PDB file of C-alpha atoms in Angstrom:
ATOM      1  CA  MET A   1     115.040 129.490  35.451  1.00  0.00           C
ATOM      2  CA  GLY A   2     118.266 131.261  34.102  1.00  0.00           C
ATOM      3  CA  ASP A   3     119.225 128.183  32.064  1.00  0.00           C
ATOM      4  CA  VAL A   4     119.639 128.523  28.031  1.00  0.00           C
ATOM      5  CA  ILE A   5     119.479 125.694  25.642  1.00  0.00           C
ATOM      6  CA  LEU A   6     120.602 125.583  22.085  1.00  0.00           C
ATOM      7  CA  GLY A   7     117.607 125.424  19.629  1.00  0.00           C
ATOM      8  CA  GLY A   8     116.449 126.838  16.480  1.00  0.00           C
ATOM      9  CA  ALA A   9     113.801 126.440  13.708  1.00  0.00           C
ATOM     10  CA  GLY A  10     115.651 124.227  11.741  1.00  0.00           C
ATOM     11  CA  ASP A  11     118.794 121.906  11.592  1.00  0.00           C
ATOM     12  CA  ASP A  12     121.488 124.420  11.221  1.00  0.00           C
ATOM     13  CA  ASP A  13     120.329 127.563  13.084  1.00  0.00           C
ATOM     14  CA  LEU A  14     121.335 126.841  16.769  1.00  0.00           C
ATOM     15  CA  MET A  15     121.142 129.812  18.877  1.00  0.00           C
ATOM     16  CA  PRO A  16     120.943 129.937  22.833  1.00  0.00           C
ATOM     17  CA  HIS A  17     117.146 130.161  24.070  1.00  0.00           C
ATOM     18  CA  PRO A  18     115.950 130.764  27.626  1.00  0.00           C
ATOM     19  CA  VAL A  19     114.455 127.927  29.416  1.00  0.00           C
ATOM     20  CA  VAL A  20     111.102 129.245  30.939  1.00  0.00           C
ATOM     21  CA  TRP A  21     109.900 126.001  32.429  1.00  0.00           C
ATOM     22  CA  VAL A  22     111.132 122.569  33.137  1.00  0.00           C
ATOM     23  CA  GLY A  23     108.242 120.117  34.222  1.00  0.00           C
ATOM     24  CA  ARG A  24     108.411 116.431  35.367  1.00  0.00           C
ATOM     25  CA  ARG A  25     105.771 113.840  35.587  1.00  0.00           C
ATOM     26  CA  ILE A  26     105.710 110.432  36.766  1.00  0.00           C
ATOM     27  CA  VAL A  27     103.613 107.949  34.468  1.00  0.00           C
ATOM     28  CA  ARG A  28     102.243 104.998  35.811  1.00  0.00           C
ATOM     29  CA  PRO A  29     101.046 101.892  33.661  1.00  0.00           C
ATOM     30  CA  THR A  30      97.436 102.366  33.912  1.00  0.00           C
ATOM     31  CA  PRO A  31      94.557 102.212  31.306  1.00  0.00           C
ATOM     32  CA  GLY A  32      94.795 105.349  29.209  1.00  0.00           C
ATOM     33  CA  ALA A  33      98.241 106.279  30.059  1.00  0.00           C
ATOM     34  CA  PRO A  34     100.642 106.900  27.441  1.00  0.00           C
ATOM     35  CA  VAL A  35     102.984 104.017  26.300  1.00  0.00           C
ATOM     36  CA  PRO A  36     106.413 105.281  25.777  1.00  0.00           C
ATOM     37  CA  VAL A  37     108.326 104.890  22.620  1.00  0.00           C
ATOM     38  CA  ARG A  38     111.895 103.861  22.460  1.00  0.00           C
ATOM     39  CA  ILE A  39     114.047 105.144  19.622  1.00  0.00           C
ATOM     40  CA  LEU A  40     117.056 103.052  18.984  1.00  0.00           C
ATOM     41  CA  ARG A  41     120.583 104.405  18.404  1.00  0.00           C
ATOM     42  CA  ASP A  42     121.099 104.925  14.934  1.00  0.00           C
ATOM     43  CA  ALA A  43     117.261 104.830  14.031  1.00  0.00           C
ATOM     44  CA  PHE A  44     117.200 108.175  11.865  1.00  0.00           C
ATOM     45  CA  ALA A  45     120.716 108.097  10.639  1.00  0.00           C
ATOM     46  CA  ASP A  46     124.073 106.977  11.335  1.00  0.00           C
ATOM     47  CA  GLY A  47     124.530 108.290  14.981  1.00  0.00           C
ATOM     48  CA  VAL A  48     121.196 109.778  15.082  1.00  0.00           C
ATOM     49  CA  PRO A  49     120.239 109.531  17.891  1.00  0.00           C
ATOM     50  CA  SER A  50     123.537 108.958  19.487  1.00  0.00           C
ATOM     51  CA  ALA A  51     121.960 106.604  22.248  1.00  0.00           C
ATOM     52  CA  ASP A  52     118.723 105.191  22.833  1.00  0.00           C
ATOM     53  CA  LEU A  53     115.841 107.632  23.804  1.00  0.00           C
ATOM     54  CA  VAL A  54     112.771 106.917  25.361  1.00  0.00           C
ATOM     55  CA  VAL A  55     109.873 109.470  24.836  1.00  0.00           C
ATOM     56  CA  LEU A  56     106.190 110.051  24.996  1.00  0.00           C
ATOM     57  CA  PRO A  57     104.434 109.282  21.888  1.00  0.00           C
ATOM     58  CA  ASP A  58     103.330 112.856  20.906  1.00  0.00           C
ATOM     59  CA  LEU A  59     106.819 114.402  21.004  1.00  0.00           C
ATOM     60  CA  GLY A  60     107.670 115.709  17.617  1.00  0.00           C
ATOM     61  CA  PHE A  61     110.793 114.956  15.832  1.00  0.00           C
ATOM     62  CA  HIS A  62     112.085 117.241  12.691  1.00  0.00           C
ATOM     63  CA  LEU A  63     112.788 114.868   9.912  1.00  0.00           C
ATOM     64  CA  ASN A  64     113.099 116.071   6.397  1.00  0.00           C
ATOM     65  CA  GLY A  65     112.037 119.365   6.986  1.00  0.00           C
ATOM     66  CA  VAL A  66     108.836 118.098   9.074  1.00  0.00           C
ATOM     67  CA  LEU A  67     107.934 118.011  12.721  1.00  0.00           C
ATOM     68  CA  ILE A  68     106.456 114.319  12.944  1.00  0.00           C
ATOM     69  CA  PRO A  69     105.000 112.726  16.401  1.00  0.00           C
ATOM     70  CA  VAL A  70     107.154 109.842  17.117  1.00  0.00           C
ATOM     71  CA  ARG A  71     104.135 107.666  17.394  1.00  0.00           C
ATOM     72  CA  MET A  72     103.671 108.010  13.671  1.00  0.00           C
ATOM     73  CA  LEU A  73     107.274 106.528  13.251  1.00  0.00           C
ATOM     74  CA  VAL A  74     106.916 103.276  15.183  1.00  0.00           C
ATOM     75  CA  ASN A  75     108.360 100.744  12.803  1.00  0.00           C
ATOM     76  CA  HIS A  76     108.562  97.764  15.239  1.00  0.00           C
ATOM     77  CA  ARG A  77     112.298  97.495  14.558  1.00  0.00           C
ATOM     78  CA  SER A  78     114.394 100.630  15.363  1.00  0.00           C
ATOM     79  CA  ILE A  79     111.372 102.719  16.877  1.00  0.00           C
ATOM     80  CA  VAL A  80     109.103 100.438  18.890  1.00  0.00           C
ATOM     81  CA  LEU A  81     106.601 100.896  21.597  1.00  0.00           C
ATOM     82  CA  GLU A  82     108.195 100.221  25.186  1.00  0.00           C
ATOM     83  CA  GLU A  83     105.863  98.061  26.971  1.00  0.00           C
ATOM     84  CA  ARG A  84     106.833  98.614  30.625  1.00  0.00           C
ATOM     85  CA  THR A  85     105.487  97.280  33.720  1.00  0.00           C
ATOM     86  CA  ALA A  86     106.995  99.893  35.977  1.00  0.00           C
ATOM     87  CA  GLU A  87     106.480 103.826  36.112  1.00  0.00           C
ATOM     88  CA  PHE A  88     108.773 105.978  34.283  1.00  0.00           C
ATOM     89  CA  GLU A  89     109.613 109.753  34.674  1.00  0.00           C
ATOM     90  CA  VAL A  90     109.122 112.237  31.953  1.00  0.00           C
ATOM     91  CA  PHE A  91     110.869 115.765  31.634  1.00  0.00           C
ATOM     92  CA  HIS A  92     109.867 118.632  29.499  1.00  0.00           C
ATOM     93  CA  VAL A  93     111.685 121.708  28.709  1.00  0.00           C
ATOM     94  CA  GLU A  94     109.779 124.737  27.655  1.00  0.00           C
ATOM     95  CA  THR A  95     111.612 127.833  26.063  1.00  0.00           C
ATOM     96  CA  ALA A  96     110.481 131.414  25.286  1.00  0.00           C
ATOM     97  CA  ARG A  97     109.687 130.211  21.685  1.00  0.00           C
ATOM     98  CA  HIS A  98     108.885 126.794  20.544  1.00  0.00           C
ATOM     99  CA  VAL A  99     112.170 125.585  19.117  1.00  0.00           C
ATOM    100  CA  LEU A 100     113.806 122.346  18.098  1.00  0.00           C
ATOM    101  CA  ILE A 101     116.443 121.039  20.299  1.00  0.00           C
ATOM    102  CA  SER A 102     118.888 118.083  20.308  1.00  0.00           C
ATOM    103  CA  ALA A 103     117.884 114.940  22.184  1.00  0.00           C
ATOM    104  CA  ASN A 104     121.013 112.646  21.763  1.00  0.00           C
ATOM    105  CA  GLY A 105     121.733 114.293  18.197  1.00  0.00           C
ATOM    106  CA  ALA A 106     117.992 114.020  17.018  1.00  0.00           C
ATOM    107  CA  ARG A 107     116.096 117.273  16.722  1.00  0.00           C
ATOM    108  CA  SER A 108     113.008 117.210  18.816  1.00  0.00           C
ATOM    109  CA  GLU A 109     110.718 119.885  19.946  1.00  0.00           C
ATOM    110  CA  THR A 110     110.355 121.797  23.197  1.00  0.00           C
ATOM    111  CA  TYR A 111     107.398 121.722  25.374  1.00  0.00           C
ATOM    112  CA  ARG A 112     104.345 123.706  24.095  1.00  0.00           C
ATOM    113  CA  ASP A 113     101.797 124.269  26.592  1.00  0.00           C
ATOM    114  CA  CYS A 114      98.432 122.833  25.128  1.00  0.00           C
ATOM    115  CA  GLY A 115      96.661 122.819  28.294  1.00  0.00           C
ATOM    116  CA  GLU A 116      98.577 119.755  30.020  1.00  0.00           C
ATOM    117  CA  ARG A 117     100.801 121.779  32.272  1.00  0.00           C
ATOM    118  CA  SER A 118      98.712 120.590  35.298  1.00  0.00           C
ATOM    119  CA  LEU A 119     100.076 117.052  34.540  1.00  0.00           C
ATOM    120  CA  PHE A 120     103.593 118.188  35.572  1.00  0.00           C
ATOM    121  CA  ARG A 121     105.186 119.384  38.577  1.00  0.00           C
ATOM    122  CA  PRO A 122     107.972 121.977  38.351  1.00  0.00           C
ATOM    123  CA  ALA A 123     111.462 120.425  38.201  1.00  0.00           C
ATOM    124  CA  PRO A 124     113.669 123.374  39.237  1.00  0.00           C
ATOM    125  CA  HIS A 125     116.393 120.872  40.260  1.00  0.00           C
ATOM    126  CA  LEU A 126     117.301 120.023  36.649  1.00  0.00           C
ATOM    127  CA  HIS A 127     119.717 122.295  35.313  1.00  0.00           C
ATOM    128  CA  LEU A 128     120.388 121.947  31.607  1.00  0.00           C
ATOM    129  CA  VAL A 129     123.872 122.494  30.296  1.00  0.00           C
ATOM    130  CA  PRO A 130     123.980 123.379  26.510  1.00  0.00           C
ATOM    131  CA  LYS A 131     126.593 121.840  24.635  1.00  0.00           C
ATOM    132  CA  PRO A 132     128.287 123.794  21.610  1.00  0.00           C
ATOM    133  CA  PRO A 133     127.662 122.270  18.197  1.00  0.00           C
ATOM    134  CA  VAL A 134     130.703 120.098  17.167  1.00  0.00           C
ATOM    135  CA  THR A 135     132.488 121.304  14.049  1.00  0.00           C
ATOM    136  CA  MET A 136     135.001 119.442  12.005  1.00  0.00           C
TER     137      MET A 136
END
């Protein structure tokens, strides 16, 4: 792909990682389809995430040193099931190593191929622009 994204194994070890694949998938509301999860702004901490995120339920978020699938974090207040009547589009980013990246300031995992790649189409038109960490 040629793109790089900032990522690492923890919260403070951001380094550039090459993007090896970006996939996209249209999820339609059918029986058995995953129900997305909406993580509201500030759900994890003040400013984390910095804006609402809508993700698939198995995406892991790094909280207190542990990678937790977001479906386990649904609290029906700040992290809710997004009952949609329309289809939605999902993008996954795979790096050479499975690392944590920033999703609106929340640390989430990159795609790890567990035999589901056939559900996605390549998304070569999507270019990722890494943002340098903010220092104060």
